[in-house]
Each structure stands twice: as structure tokens, then as C-alpha cells.
Amino acid sequence: MQPDTIKAQGLLRLLTQGLLAHGEQKTANELGDRSQYIGMSDIGKGMECMRAAVASKLGLSAIPAATAVGEFAHEELGRVLGRQIILQRGHWQEYGIEKALTATGVKLVPQLEISIEHNGVPIKAHLDFTLVWGGKRPAVRILELKSNERIPASLYASYEAQLYGQVGLLKSCWAQPCFSVPQTEVQSVTFPQAIQSIFNVALPKLPDGVDIESWVLSISRSEVKSFGPYLADMGMLEACLQAAVGIWRTTEDVRSGSLDLNDLDYCRGFHPLCDWCDVNADCPKFQAVNIPSDSACGLELEELAMLKERKATLEKRIAESEERIRQTYSLIGAKDWISTKDHRFRVTTIAGRKTLDRSQMLDKLTSLIGDELKAQTALEQCEKSGKPFERLYVSKINKMLKSAA
């Protein structure tokens, strides 16, 4: 290996170690020991996949310790670094969003903690941002940030459970000494006391007259979308609390050996978050025939996975480049072709794809025939189904790197 290559690898190794160490410190400072309580994200995860939620409480994870970076081979280093860049992008966005909101003069509390015990189970909610307005029309807005590669059309059920748990706890615990701000003197006070201490703003002693909402801000590299409002619902809060108790009790059973992790319920069918699950390596959902990695078939499968990753990266770069060129074409006022040394380019408007509105067609047929059942039958007789086809899915395996505590 060339000296410059060794230095480049050393720099990437240093960056990877720093990202892992920063993630460990941030979690410890803001969230504490997550094995000692059930958080809102645990509840959301548990409602969709009990196995993943319990594994998280047991300390099973595909995220290595910062001290292990020196042992990584080149390929493993690249995989861990790439995953950390994606996972920690949310922390960087959180810092920037906090600065942006603070610049408006809004009264904002970062990482407000609500801590309770329900049926002997310790439960905590950590609110990314809590925005407060006092005066004659007091209002509180909980803002949860989600970093997404692509903005979803609708929120995942696990995210919504997290939001309902947060806003429900804020309203139900308003006048109880359950609120703290990590690394400050604001510890174990009521919500009005916390706001009075931080901003010298008086809020009602009870939440009944306060406008309380919870929102999600989904952020990708180039888009932002808000989801909400989510309002306090005692039925949803009770469901969240019961889920917390279930996760806690089940974790105790698995830890004691009376229950096996793979006996737990897991997410059925396709779910976009499964690829990011830290414990998907031996999940029963992905039971598979193991093929030796050095066999001809194993090598071809790994090459296919690598090519598909490259394809996804290239398609994204192509889409971004095409968008820039279309914008430039419009800005320079080009009407015809523009050319370079070996290629010419032109932006044209293509007519939209024509489709049939099935509902509207049924209404038209009904009005012509005078019988909705006959119209429905006629429409079904004209429908044609395409032939079944096969689709190949490629999904990453996130190997667990720590043993159960």
C-alpha cells in the first residue's frame, strides 16, 4: 500500500472513530443509560417490531464502539463510516434547526425530558424542541426532527406513536414534577416551573386552556416537510404506556433466559426501516440459505449488491445534474439546442401520460346504461391484468457487534 493511501486510510479511520465517540457522548449526555428506561422511540419501535425493541434494550447493536475502529479492515471501515454519516446527519441538522429557530426570537427548550414511572416501569420522553408562547393565549409546540434520505408521503406508525406519547405525557404530567433539562439546574419540576425558570414566562398551572400540539419536521438533503398537528389523546397515551410495560417485561424475560429473542413478534411483510434495523442479521423474517461468500454464487451476489448500490448513487447524481441543467437552460433563455464538444442538449415539454379515471368512467357508464351493476360488470369485463413477474430484492445485513448484557 502506497504511503499516501495509508495516510488517507488513517484520516478516514480518525473520522470514523470521532463520529462514533461523539455519538456515544451525545447519547450519554442527553439520553443517559437507555437500558434503564423505556423511551418514546422504543415504544414506537415496539409497536411495529417487539423483537427490535427488546434487542435494543439488551444492548444488541450493529454500531461498534469507538475503540474498535483500529481493528477494522478497509471494507468494514468504509461501511461503518458511511452508516455513521447517515445516522449522525440528524444531529447536525438538529444543531442547525435550533440556531435557525432561536434566531427568530422564539422561546425554545432543546431536549426537554419527561420522566415517569408506570406500573413499576421507568419511562422517559425526550422532546427535540419545545416552543413556548405565554400571555393571554398560551401555546406549546413540540417539534420532533426526523432525518430522512427521502421524505415519506406519510409518517411511519412508529413515528406517530412517538408523537402521541410525547404530547400525551406533556399534557398529563403538566403539573407534576416530571420535567428536566439535561445538564442544567432545571431538574424534576412541573412544566410551568421549568418555563418560569428558563424564560421567566408564566404559564397556567393546569394545561386545559393551553394550545398544545406536536409536529414532525422531516428533513432530507434538499427537502423539508412538516407532519401534524398531533394532539394529546388519552387513549393513544394509554396504548403507548402499555407498550412500554410490554417491552420492559419482555426484555426481563429474554435477559433471564425464560424467553428467546427470536420467539418475539417481529415486523411482517415489507417495511422500509427493516434495512436500518441494528438486529436484522439473524431476524426470523430473513431466514435464508447461507451461501459461502467465496463461492462463485456468493461472489456474484455480492457483486450484484455492489452494482445496485452504485446504480442508485449514479441515478441520484444524474437526477441532480439534469435538474441543474434544466434550470440553467431556462435561465439563459435557450429556445433550441445547446451544444458542447461532442454532445448537444435540449429541454422540451412532453405531454403527460394519459390514464383512465376508473371512478369517473363508472359514473359515466352508469349514466348511459342506467344500471350501476351492469356498468360495473361491463367495466370489469374490459379490464386486463398484466402477467406476474419476479422481482429481486437486495437488503443489507446489519451484524450485531455487542453481546447481550
mmCIF file of C-alpha atoms in Angstrom:
data_model
loop_
_atom_site.group_PDB
_atom_site.id
_atom_site.type_symbol
_atom_site.label_atom_id
_atom_site.label_comp_id
_atom_site.label_asym_id
_atom_site.label_seq_id
_atom_site.Cartn_x
_atom_site.Cartn_y
_atom_site.Cartn_z
ATOM 1 C CA MET A 1 0.000 0.000 0.000
ATOM 2 C CA GLN A 2 1.342 3.417 -1.020
ATOM 3 C CA PRO A 3 2.250 5.932 1.742
ATOM 4 C CA ASP A 4 -0.414 8.400 0.555
ATOM 5 C CA THR A 5 -3.017 5.631 0.610
ATOM 6 C CA ILE A 6 -2.026 4.713 4.151
ATOM 7 C CA LYS A 7 -2.383 8.356 5.214
ATOM 8 C CA ALA A 8 -5.793 8.619 3.536
ATOM 9 C CA GLN A 9 -6.940 5.485 5.358
ATOM 10 C CA GLY A 10 -5.636 6.916 8.608
ATOM 11 C CA LEU A 11 -7.687 10.079 8.118
ATOM 12 C CA LEU A 12 -10.865 8.097 7.445
ATOM 13 C CA ARG A 13 -10.146 5.902 10.473
ATOM 14 C CA LEU A 14 -9.732 9.001 12.635
ATOM 15 C CA LEU A 15 -13.001 10.479 11.340
ATOM 16 C CA THR A 16 -14.878 7.224 11.935
ATOM 17 C CA GLN A 17 -13.554 6.984 15.478
ATOM 18 C CA GLY A 18 -14.538 10.596 16.129
ATOM 19 C CA LEU A 19 -18.076 10.115 14.832
ATOM 20 C CA LEU A 20 -18.588 7.025 16.961
ATOM 21 C CA ALA A 21 -17.144 8.710 20.057
ATOM 22 C CA HIS A 22 -19.286 11.822 19.511
ATOM 23 C CA GLY A 23 -22.398 9.668 19.128
ATOM 24 C CA GLU A 24 -21.612 7.836 22.371
ATOM 25 C CA GLN A 25 -21.037 11.107 24.263
ATOM 26 C CA LYS A 26 -24.162 12.788 22.885
ATOM 27 C CA THR A 27 -26.330 9.809 23.811
ATOM 28 C CA ALA A 28 -24.869 9.640 27.317
ATOM 29 C CA ASN A 29 -25.259 13.402 27.918
ATOM 30 C CA GLU A 30 -28.787 13.790 26.544
ATOM 31 C CA LEU A 31 -30.387 10.370 26.950
ATOM 32 C CA GLY A 32 -28.390 8.733 29.755
ATOM 33 C CA ASP A 33 -28.306 4.944 30.088
ATOM 34 C CA ARG A 34 -31.067 3.867 27.711
ATOM 35 C CA SER A 35 -31.106 0.348 29.136
ATOM 36 C CA GLN A 36 -32.554 1.738 32.376
ATOM 37 C CA TYR A 37 -35.816 3.088 30.945
ATOM 38 C CA ILE A 38 -38.238 2.862 28.037
ATOM 39 C CA GLY A 39 -38.128 5.827 25.661
ATOM 40 C CA MET A 40 -40.676 7.046 23.159
ATOM 41 C CA SER A 41 -38.649 5.711 20.218
ATOM 42 C CA ASP A 42 -38.581 2.304 21.950
ATOM 43 C CA ILE A 43 -42.373 2.406 22.189
ATOM 44 C CA GLY A 44 -42.740 3.316 18.522
ATOM 45 C CA LYS A 45 -40.344 0.549 17.547
ATOM 46 C CA GLY A 46 -42.048 -1.976 19.824
ATOM 47 C CA MET A 47 -45.464 -1.305 18.315
ATOM 48 C CA GLU A 48 -44.110 -2.405 14.940
ATOM 49 C CA CYS A 49 -41.425 -4.914 15.961
ATOM 50 C CA MET A 50 -41.171 -6.179 19.537
ATOM 51 C CA ARG A 51 -38.018 -8.127 18.686
ATOM 52 C CA ALA A 52 -36.139 -5.000 17.588
ATOM 53 C CA ALA A 53 -37.286 -3.002 20.635
ATOM 54 C CA VAL A 54 -36.202 -5.704 23.096
ATOM 55 C CA ALA A 55 -32.872 -6.258 21.327
ATOM 56 C CA SER A 56 -32.185 -2.535 21.670
ATOM 57 C CA LYS A 57 -32.845 -2.702 25.418
ATOM 58 C CA LEU A 58 -30.488 -5.695 25.674
ATOM 59 C CA GLY A 59 -27.647 -3.680 24.137
ATOM 60 C CA LEU A 60 -27.523 -5.630 20.877
ATOM 61 C CA SER A 61 -26.368 -3.338 18.107
ATOM 62 C CA ALA A 62 -24.634 -3.173 14.746
ATOM 63 C CA ILE A 63 -22.951 0.061 15.851
ATOM 64 C CA PRO A 64 -19.395 -0.666 17.074
ATOM 65 C CA ALA A 65 -17.614 1.079 19.928
ATOM 66 C CA ALA A 66 -15.252 3.908 19.004
ATOM 67 C CA THR A 67 -12.342 1.958 20.493
ATOM 68 C CA ALA A 68 -12.835 -0.865 17.970
ATOM 69 C CA VAL A 69 -12.090 1.242 14.872
ATOM 70 C CA GLY A 70 -8.392 0.333 14.835
ATOM 71 C CA GLU A 71 -9.304 -3.312 14.160
ATOM 72 C CA PHE A 72 -11.414 -2.637 11.052
ATOM 73 C CA ALA A 73 -10.349 -3.771 7.603
ATOM 74 C CA HIS A 74 -10.693 -1.298 4.722
ATOM 75 C CA GLU A 75 -14.131 -2.570 3.607
ATOM 76 C CA GLU A 76 -15.534 -2.637 7.151
ATOM 77 C CA LEU A 77 -14.207 0.865 7.821
ATOM 78 C CA GLY A 78 -15.999 2.209 4.745
ATOM 79 C CA ARG A 79 -19.264 0.515 5.739
ATOM 80 C CA VAL A 80 -19.199 1.860 9.311
ATOM 81 C CA LEU A 81 -18.212 5.376 8.203
ATOM 82 C CA GLY A 82 -20.960 5.519 5.579
ATOM 83 C CA ARG A 83 -23.578 4.377 8.081
ATOM 84 C CA GLN A 84 -22.403 6.892 10.682
ATOM 85 C CA ILE A 85 -22.600 9.768 8.202
ATOM 86 C CA ILE A 86 -26.253 8.890 7.588
ATOM 87 C CA LEU A 87 -27.139 8.263 11.243
ATOM 88 C CA GLN A 88 -25.461 11.410 12.564
ATOM 89 C CA ARG A 89 -26.783 13.688 9.859
ATOM 90 C CA GLY A 90 -29.820 14.163 12.087
ATOM 91 C CA HIS A 91 -27.655 15.518 14.929
ATOM 92 C CA TRP A 92 -26.080 18.074 12.589
ATOM 93 C CA GLN A 93 -29.486 19.106 11.284
ATOM 94 C CA GLU A 94 -30.740 19.404 14.852
ATOM 95 C CA TYR A 95 -27.983 21.872 15.666
ATOM 96 C CA GLY A 96 -28.729 23.959 12.572
ATOM 97 C CA ILE A 97 -32.501 23.954 13.106
ATOM 98 C CA GLU A 98 -32.017 25.043 16.726
ATOM 99 C CA LYS A 99 -29.876 28.004 15.615
ATOM 100 C CA ALA A 100 -32.397 28.952 12.931
ATOM 101 C CA LEU A 101 -35.384 28.865 15.285
ATOM 102 C CA THR A 102 -33.514 30.705 18.045
ATOM 103 C CA ALA A 103 -32.645 33.451 15.558
ATOM 104 C CA THR A 104 -36.375 34.217 15.214
ATOM 105 C CA GLY A 105 -36.602 35.036 18.919
ATOM 106 C CA VAL A 106 -38.929 32.138 19.710
ATOM 107 C CA LYS A 107 -38.629 30.689 23.219
ATOM 108 C CA LEU A 108 -37.226 27.211 22.685
ATOM 109 C CA VAL A 109 -36.193 24.422 25.058
ATOM 110 C CA PRO A 110 -33.970 21.732 23.497
ATOM 111 C CA GLN A 111 -34.117 18.148 24.759
ATOM 112 C CA LEU A 112 -36.793 18.617 27.424
ATOM 113 C CA GLU A 113 -37.097 15.398 29.420
ATOM 114 C CA ILE A 114 -40.314 13.998 30.891
ATOM 115 C CA SER A 115 -39.719 11.172 33.357
ATOM 116 C CA ILE A 116 -42.444 8.991 34.913
ATOM 117 C CA GLU A 117 -42.994 5.511 36.309
ATOM 118 C CA HIS A 118 -45.970 3.461 35.132
ATOM 119 C CA ASN A 119 -46.775 0.112 36.736
ATOM 120 C CA GLY A 120 -43.222 -0.081 38.023
ATOM 121 C CA VAL A 121 -41.684 0.659 34.616
ATOM 122 C CA PRO A 122 -39.448 3.760 34.190
ATOM 123 C CA ILE A 123 -40.472 5.739 31.093
ATOM 124 C CA LYS A 124 -38.854 8.840 29.618
ATOM 125 C CA ALA A 125 -39.691 11.140 26.736
ATOM 126 C CA HIS A 126 -37.031 13.393 25.216
ATOM 127 C CA LEU A 127 -38.509 16.223 23.173
ATOM 128 C CA ASP A 128 -36.179 17.562 20.485
ATOM 129 C CA PHE A 129 -37.580 21.089 20.712
ATOM 130 C CA THR A 130 -40.331 22.576 22.865
ATOM 131 C CA LEU A 131 -41.531 26.009 21.712
ATOM 132 C CA VAL A 132 -43.464 28.170 24.200
ATOM 133 C CA TRP A 133 -45.668 31.259 23.946
ATOM 134 C CA GLY A 134 -47.091 32.886 27.077
ATOM 135 C CA GLY A 135 -49.573 35.728 27.533
ATOM 136 C CA LYS A 136 -53.329 35.646 27.103
ATOM 137 C CA ARG A 137 -53.199 32.830 24.532
ATOM 138 C CA PRO A 138 -50.543 30.448 25.842
ATOM 139 C CA ALA A 139 -49.352 27.777 23.432
ATOM 140 C CA VAL A 140 -46.819 24.962 23.340
ATOM 141 C CA ARG A 141 -45.467 23.225 20.257
ATOM 142 C CA ILE A 142 -43.413 20.042 20.385
ATOM 143 C CA LEU A 143 -41.156 19.717 17.355
ATOM 144 C CA GLU A 144 -39.625 16.326 16.580
ATOM 145 C CA LEU A 145 -36.930 16.200 13.889
ATOM 146 C CA LYS A 146 -36.541 13.225 11.560
ATOM 147 C CA SER A 147 -33.649 12.929 9.136
ATOM 148 C CA ASN A 148 -34.743 11.014 6.029
ATOM 149 C CA GLU A 149 -32.937 10.042 2.854
ATOM 150 C CA ARG A 150 -36.269 10.618 1.096
ATOM 151 C CA ILE A 151 -39.257 12.436 2.541
ATOM 152 C CA PRO A 152 -42.049 9.874 3.175
ATOM 153 C CA ALA A 153 -45.538 10.515 1.816
ATOM 154 C CA SER A 154 -46.912 9.828 5.301
ATOM 155 C CA LEU A 155 -45.344 9.215 8.689
ATOM 156 C CA TYR A 156 -44.400 5.715 9.780
ATOM 157 C CA ALA A 157 -46.630 4.335 12.530
ATOM 158 C CA SER A 158 -43.623 4.168 14.867
ATOM 159 C CA TYR A 159 -43.055 7.926 14.449
ATOM 160 C CA GLU A 160 -46.714 8.691 15.112
ATOM 161 C CA ALA A 161 -46.689 6.590 18.290
ATOM 162 C CA GLN A 162 -43.670 8.579 19.455
ATOM 163 C CA LEU A 163 -45.508 11.867 18.837
ATOM 164 C CA TYR A 164 -48.672 10.767 20.634
ATOM 165 C CA GLY A 165 -46.600 9.584 23.583
ATOM 166 C CA GLN A 166 -44.743 12.890 23.826
ATOM 167 C CA VAL A 167 -47.728 15.211 23.596
ATOM 168 C CA GLY A 168 -49.801 12.948 25.836
ATOM 169 C CA LEU A 169 -47.160 12.943 28.577
ATOM 170 C CA LEU A 170 -46.665 16.710 28.330
ATOM 171 C CA LYS A 171 -50.355 17.373 28.941
ATOM 172 C CA SER A 172 -50.981 14.643 31.542
ATOM 173 C CA CYS A 173 -47.820 15.439 33.555
ATOM 174 C CA TRP A 174 -48.060 19.248 33.192
ATOM 175 C CA ALA A 175 -48.493 19.968 36.915
ATOM 176 C CA GLN A 176 -46.277 17.129 38.170
ATOM 177 C CA PRO A 177 -42.522 17.369 38.963
ATOM 178 C CA CYS A 178 -41.579 15.224 35.971
ATOM 179 C CA PHE A 179 -39.706 17.739 33.800
ATOM 180 C CA SER A 180 -35.948 18.261 33.484
ATOM 181 C CA VAL A 181 -33.454 19.760 31.057
ATOM 182 C CA PRO A 182 -30.256 17.660 30.949
ATOM 183 C CA GLN A 183 -27.056 19.353 32.122
ATOM 184 C CA THR A 184 -28.903 22.340 33.619
ATOM 185 C CA GLU A 185 -30.299 23.238 37.050
ATOM 186 C CA VAL A 186 -33.838 22.579 35.829
ATOM 187 C CA GLN A 187 -34.477 19.177 37.359
ATOM 188 C CA SER A 188 -37.680 17.397 38.455
ATOM 189 C CA VAL A 189 -40.052 20.370 38.290
ATOM 190 C CA THR A 190 -43.506 20.984 36.811
ATOM 191 C CA PHE A 191 -43.697 22.242 33.241
ATOM 192 C CA PRO A 192 -44.806 25.768 34.255
ATOM 193 C CA GLN A 193 -41.940 25.884 36.794
ATOM 194 C CA ALA A 194 -39.436 24.852 34.133
ATOM 195 C CA ILE A 195 -40.601 27.571 31.727
ATOM 196 C CA GLN A 196 -40.681 30.167 34.507
ATOM 197 C CA SER A 197 -37.111 29.263 35.458
ATOM 198 C CA ILE A 198 -35.761 29.306 31.885
ATOM 199 C CA PHE A 199 -37.666 32.212 30.307
ATOM 200 C CA ASN A 200 -39.405 33.975 33.200
ATOM 201 C CA VAL A 201 -42.686 33.288 31.419
ATOM 202 C CA ALA A 202 -45.793 32.424 33.448
ATOM 203 C CA LEU A 203 -47.941 29.555 32.165
ATOM 204 C CA PRO A 204 -51.236 28.334 33.653
ATOM 205 C CA LYS A 205 -50.895 25.808 36.465
ATOM 206 C CA LEU A 206 -53.144 23.435 34.505
ATOM 207 C CA PRO A 207 -52.938 22.710 30.738
ATOM 208 C CA ASP A 208 -56.668 22.886 29.967
ATOM 209 C CA GLY A 209 -56.562 26.387 28.467
ATOM 210 C CA VAL A 210 -53.236 25.924 26.650
ATOM 211 C CA ASP A 211 -52.997 25.260 22.906
ATOM 212 C CA ILE A 212 -50.752 22.168 22.761
ATOM 213 C CA GLU A 213 -49.670 20.480 19.527
ATOM 214 C CA SER A 214 -46.921 18.144 18.402
ATOM 215 C CA TRP A 215 -45.307 18.256 14.949
ATOM 216 C CA VAL A 216 -42.701 16.338 12.973
ATOM 217 C CA LEU A 217 -40.214 18.072 10.721
ATOM 218 C CA SER A 218 -38.915 15.564 8.154
ATOM 219 C CA ILE A 219 -35.659 16.733 6.582
ATOM 220 C CA SER A 220 -33.746 15.267 3.639
ATOM 221 C CA ARG A 221 -30.702 16.774 1.952
ATOM 222 C CA SER A 222 -32.804 19.132 -0.154
ATOM 223 C CA GLU A 223 -36.375 18.992 1.163
ATOM 224 C CA VAL A 224 -38.308 19.718 4.344
ATOM 225 C CA LYS A 225 -41.857 18.588 5.087
ATOM 226 C CA SER A 226 -43.936 19.037 8.236
ATOM 227 C CA PHE A 227 -46.445 16.485 9.559
ATOM 228 C CA GLY A 228 -49.104 17.341 12.105
ATOM 229 C CA PRO A 229 -50.633 18.534 14.240
ATOM 230 C CA TYR A 230 -50.781 15.674 16.732
ATOM 231 C CA LEU A 231 -52.945 16.386 19.764
ATOM 232 C CA ALA A 232 -52.982 14.812 23.198
ATOM 233 C CA ASP A 233 -55.173 11.710 23.162
ATOM 234 C CA MET A 234 -55.503 9.778 26.395
ATOM 235 C CA GLY A 235 -56.416 6.577 24.563
ATOM 236 C CA MET A 236 -53.245 6.753 22.481
ATOM 237 C CA LEU A 237 -51.185 7.629 25.556
ATOM 238 C CA GLU A 238 -52.535 4.590 27.397
ATOM 239 C CA ALA A 239 -51.638 2.395 24.412
ATOM 240 C CA CYS A 240 -48.093 3.817 24.479
ATOM 241 C CA LEU A 241 -47.760 3.185 28.229
ATOM 242 C CA GLN A 242 -48.976 -0.392 27.869
ATOM 243 C CA ALA A 243 -46.490 -0.938 25.042
ATOM 244 C CA ALA A 244 -43.716 0.356 27.326
ATOM 245 C CA VAL A 245 -44.690 -2.125 30.035
ATOM 246 C CA GLY A 246 -44.738 -4.923 27.478
ATOM 247 C CA ILE A 247 -41.241 -4.072 26.202
ATOM 248 C CA TRP A 248 -39.838 -3.843 29.738
ATOM 249 C CA ARG A 249 -41.343 -7.126 30.928
ATOM 250 C CA THR A 250 -40.364 -8.970 27.752
ATOM 251 C CA THR A 251 -36.805 -7.669 27.995
ATOM 252 C CA GLU A 252 -36.582 -9.052 31.530
ATOM 253 C CA ASP A 253 -37.827 -12.437 30.306
ATOM 254 C CA VAL A 254 -35.277 -12.591 27.488
ATOM 255 C CA ARG A 255 -32.470 -11.468 29.779
ATOM 256 C CA SER A 256 -33.359 -14.174 32.327
ATOM 257 C CA GLY A 257 -33.415 -16.834 29.620
ATOM 258 C CA SER A 258 -37.088 -17.722 30.030
ATOM 259 C CA LEU A 259 -37.788 -16.377 26.537
ATOM 260 C CA ASP A 260 -35.715 -16.356 23.348
ATOM 261 C CA LEU A 261 -35.291 -13.196 21.300
ATOM 262 C CA ASN A 262 -36.314 -14.966 18.106
ATOM 263 C CA ASP A 263 -39.583 -16.106 19.717
ATOM 264 C CA LEU A 264 -40.820 -12.499 19.838
ATOM 265 C CA ASP A 265 -43.143 -10.880 17.334
ATOM 266 C CA TYR A 266 -41.359 -9.096 14.521
ATOM 267 C CA CYS A 267 -42.350 -6.816 11.672
ATOM 268 C CA ARG A 268 -44.119 -8.826 8.968
ATOM 269 C CA GLY A 269 -44.048 -8.001 5.299
ATOM 270 C CA PHE A 270 -42.016 -5.211 3.734
ATOM 271 C CA HIS A 271 -41.058 -2.262 5.890
ATOM 272 C CA PRO A 272 -38.602 0.423 4.701
ATOM 273 C CA LEU A 273 -36.992 0.686 8.156
ATOM 274 C CA CYS A 274 -36.006 -3.009 8.261
ATOM 275 C CA ASP A 275 -32.837 -2.303 6.264
ATOM 276 C CA TRP A 276 -31.752 0.099 9.028
ATOM 277 C CA CYS A 277 -32.561 -2.237 11.903
ATOM 278 C CA ASP A 278 -29.476 -2.920 14.035
ATOM 279 C CA VAL A 279 -30.553 -6.504 14.699
ATOM 280 C CA ASN A 280 -31.673 -7.728 11.279
ATOM 281 C CA ALA A 281 -28.712 -10.108 10.862
ATOM 282 C CA ASP A 282 -30.471 -13.156 12.328
ATOM 283 C CA CYS A 283 -34.080 -11.958 12.262
ATOM 284 C CA PRO A 284 -36.552 -14.808 11.564
ATOM 285 C CA LYS A 285 -38.117 -12.592 8.911
ATOM 286 C CA PHE A 286 -34.996 -13.041 6.788
ATOM 287 C CA GLN A 287 -34.387 -16.768 7.236
ATOM 288 C CA ALA A 288 -32.169 -17.704 4.335
ATOM 289 C CA VAL A 289 -29.931 -20.327 2.763
ATOM 290 C CA ASN A 290 -26.387 -19.313 3.625
ATOM 291 C CA ILE A 291 -24.041 -19.331 0.650
ATOM 292 C CA PRO A 292 -20.244 -19.237 1.215
ATOM 293 C CA SER A 293 -19.018 -15.740 0.424
ATOM 294 C CA ASP A 294 -16.020 -17.100 -1.518
ATOM 295 C CA SER A 295 -18.137 -19.360 -3.756
ATOM 296 C CA ALA A 296 -18.956 -18.369 -7.332
ATOM 297 C CA CYS A 297 -22.587 -17.708 -6.399
ATOM 298 C CA GLY A 298 -21.631 -15.785 -3.255
ATOM 299 C CA LEU A 299 -19.206 -13.578 -5.166
ATOM 300 C CA GLU A 300 -21.791 -12.862 -7.859
ATOM 301 C CA LEU A 301 -24.444 -11.952 -5.274
ATOM 302 C CA GLU A 302 -22.061 -9.567 -3.517
ATOM 303 C CA GLU A 303 -21.113 -8.029 -6.880
ATOM 304 C CA LEU A 304 -24.814 -7.556 -7.692
ATOM 305 C CA ALA A 305 -25.390 -5.794 -4.373
ATOM 306 C CA MET A 306 -22.385 -3.535 -5.023
ATOM 307 C CA LEU A 307 -23.560 -2.734 -8.571
ATOM 308 C CA LYS A 308 -27.070 -1.879 -7.359
ATOM 309 C CA GLU A 309 -25.598 0.497 -4.761
ATOM 310 C CA ARG A 310 -23.516 2.151 -7.479
ATOM 311 C CA LYS A 311 -26.581 2.340 -9.722
ATOM 312 C CA ALA A 312 -28.613 4.057 -7.002
ATOM 313 C CA THR A 313 -25.795 6.566 -6.447
ATOM 314 C CA LEU A 314 -25.435 7.232 -10.174
ATOM 315 C CA GLU A 315 -29.188 7.636 -10.683
ATOM 316 C CA LYS A 316 -29.279 10.192 -7.889
ATOM 317 C CA ARG A 317 -26.335 12.116 -9.354
ATOM 318 C CA ILE A 318 -27.922 12.005 -12.825
ATOM 319 C CA ALA A 319 -31.228 13.356 -11.480
ATOM 320 C CA GLU A 320 -29.438 16.204 -9.664
ATOM 321 C CA SER A 321 -27.374 17.047 -12.761
ATOM 322 C CA GLU A 322 -30.433 17.011 -15.017
ATOM 323 C CA GLU A 323 -32.258 19.372 -12.669
ATOM 324 C CA ARG A 324 -29.333 21.832 -12.677
ATOM 325 C CA ILE A 325 -29.143 21.726 -16.479
ATOM 326 C CA ARG A 326 -32.903 22.306 -16.854
ATOM 327 C CA GLN A 327 -32.665 25.318 -14.540
ATOM 328 C CA THR A 328 -29.659 26.706 -16.424
ATOM 329 C CA TYR A 329 -31.409 26.143 -19.768
ATOM 330 C CA SER A 330 -34.338 28.204 -18.511
ATOM 331 C CA LEU A 331 -32.168 30.957 -17.008
ATOM 332 C CA ILE A 332 -30.131 31.546 -20.193
ATOM 333 C CA GLY A 333 -33.349 31.702 -22.199
ATOM 334 C CA ALA A 334 -32.354 28.948 -24.605
ATOM 335 C CA LYS A 335 -35.035 28.093 -27.167
ATOM 336 C CA ASP A 336 -33.263 25.399 -29.134
ATOM 337 C CA TRP A 337 -30.247 23.133 -28.773
ATOM 338 C CA ILE A 338 -27.186 23.919 -26.714
ATOM 339 C CA SER A 339 -24.008 22.029 -27.509
ATOM 340 C CA THR A 340 -20.636 21.060 -26.103
ATOM 341 C CA LYS A 341 -17.713 19.388 -27.868
ATOM 342 C CA ASP A 342 -19.348 16.038 -28.539
ATOM 343 C CA HIS A 343 -22.964 16.343 -27.384
ATOM 344 C CA ARG A 344 -25.997 18.586 -27.788
ATOM 345 C CA PHE A 345 -28.797 19.163 -25.293
ATOM 346 C CA ARG A 346 -32.323 20.458 -25.410
ATOM 347 C CA VAL A 347 -35.124 20.793 -22.879
ATOM 348 C CA THR A 348 -38.578 20.049 -24.264
ATOM 349 C CA THR A 349 -42.022 19.681 -22.735
ATOM 350 C CA ILE A 350 -43.508 16.214 -23.108
ATOM 351 C CA ALA A 351 -47.258 15.667 -22.881
ATOM 352 C CA GLY A 352 -48.362 13.994 -19.678
ATOM 353 C CA ARG A 353 -49.220 10.307 -19.659
ATOM 354 C CA LYS A 354 -52.888 9.618 -20.317
ATOM 355 C CA THR A 355 -54.748 7.416 -17.865
ATOM 356 C CA LEU A 356 -58.359 6.445 -17.297
ATOM 357 C CA ASP A 357 -60.147 7.530 -14.137
ATOM 358 C CA ARG A 358 -61.919 4.311 -13.186
ATOM 359 C CA SER A 359 -64.349 6.018 -10.804
ATOM 360 C CA GLN A 360 -65.302 8.675 -13.332
ATOM 361 C CA MET A 361 -65.708 6.083 -16.078
ATOM 362 C CA LEU A 362 -68.038 4.037 -13.862
ATOM 363 C CA ASP A 363 -70.162 7.137 -13.255
ATOM 364 C CA LYS A 364 -70.340 7.851 -17.000
ATOM 365 C CA LEU A 365 -71.263 4.255 -17.852
ATOM 366 C CA THR A 366 -73.915 4.222 -15.141
ATOM 367 C CA SER A 367 -75.483 7.397 -16.519
ATOM 368 C CA LEU A 368 -75.511 5.930 -20.061
ATOM 369 C CA ILE A 369 -76.678 2.400 -19.166
ATOM 370 C CA GLY A 370 -78.891 3.404 -16.272
ATOM 371 C CA ASP A 371 -77.796 0.458 -14.140
ATOM 372 C CA GLU A 372 -74.755 0.696 -11.852
ATOM 373 C CA LEU A 373 -74.356 -3.092 -11.512
ATOM 374 C CA LYS A 374 -74.322 -3.591 -15.300
ATOM 375 C CA ALA A 375 -71.891 -0.702 -15.671
ATOM 376 C CA GLN A 376 -69.608 -2.256 -13.039
ATOM 377 C CA THR A 377 -69.772 -5.638 -14.805
ATOM 378 C CA ALA A 378 -69.002 -4.074 -18.192
ATOM 379 C CA LEU A 379 -66.021 -2.231 -16.752
ATOM 380 C CA GLU A 380 -64.636 -5.396 -15.142
ATOM 381 C CA GLN A 381 -65.003 -7.326 -18.409
ATOM 382 C CA CYS A 382 -62.845 -4.730 -20.143
ATOM 383 C CA GLU A 383 -60.056 -4.876 -17.569
ATOM 384 C CA LYS A 384 -56.856 -6.708 -18.377
ATOM 385 C CA SER A 385 -54.335 -7.966 -15.828
ATOM 386 C CA GLY A 386 -50.646 -7.986 -16.567
ATOM 387 C CA LYS A 387 -48.594 -11.155 -16.304
ATOM 388 C CA PRO A 388 -46.962 -11.932 -12.947
ATOM 389 C CA PHE A 389 -43.275 -11.092 -12.809
ATOM 390 C CA GLU A 390 -40.360 -11.732 -10.489
ATOM 391 C CA ARG A 391 -38.522 -9.034 -8.575
ATOM 392 C CA LEU A 392 -35.149 -9.403 -6.883
ATOM 393 C CA TYR A 393 -34.718 -7.633 -3.530
ATOM 394 C CA VAL A 394 -31.287 -6.833 -2.124
ATOM 395 C CA SER A 395 -31.091 -5.866 1.569
ATOM 396 C CA LYS A 396 -28.148 -5.138 3.869
ATOM 397 C CA ILE A 397 -27.362 -7.337 6.873
ATOM 398 C CA ASN A 398 -26.507 -5.287 9.979
ATOM 399 C CA LYS A 399 -24.448 -7.627 12.121
ATOM 400 C CA MET A 400 -24.666 -7.346 15.906
ATOM 401 C CA LEU A 401 -21.324 -6.348 17.375
ATOM 402 C CA LYS A 402 -22.103 -6.490 21.099
ATOM 403 C CA SER A 403 -23.402 -9.275 23.285
ATOM 404 C CA ALA A 404 -26.457 -9.075 25.490
ATOM 405 C CA ALA A 405 -25.802 -7.503 28.872
#
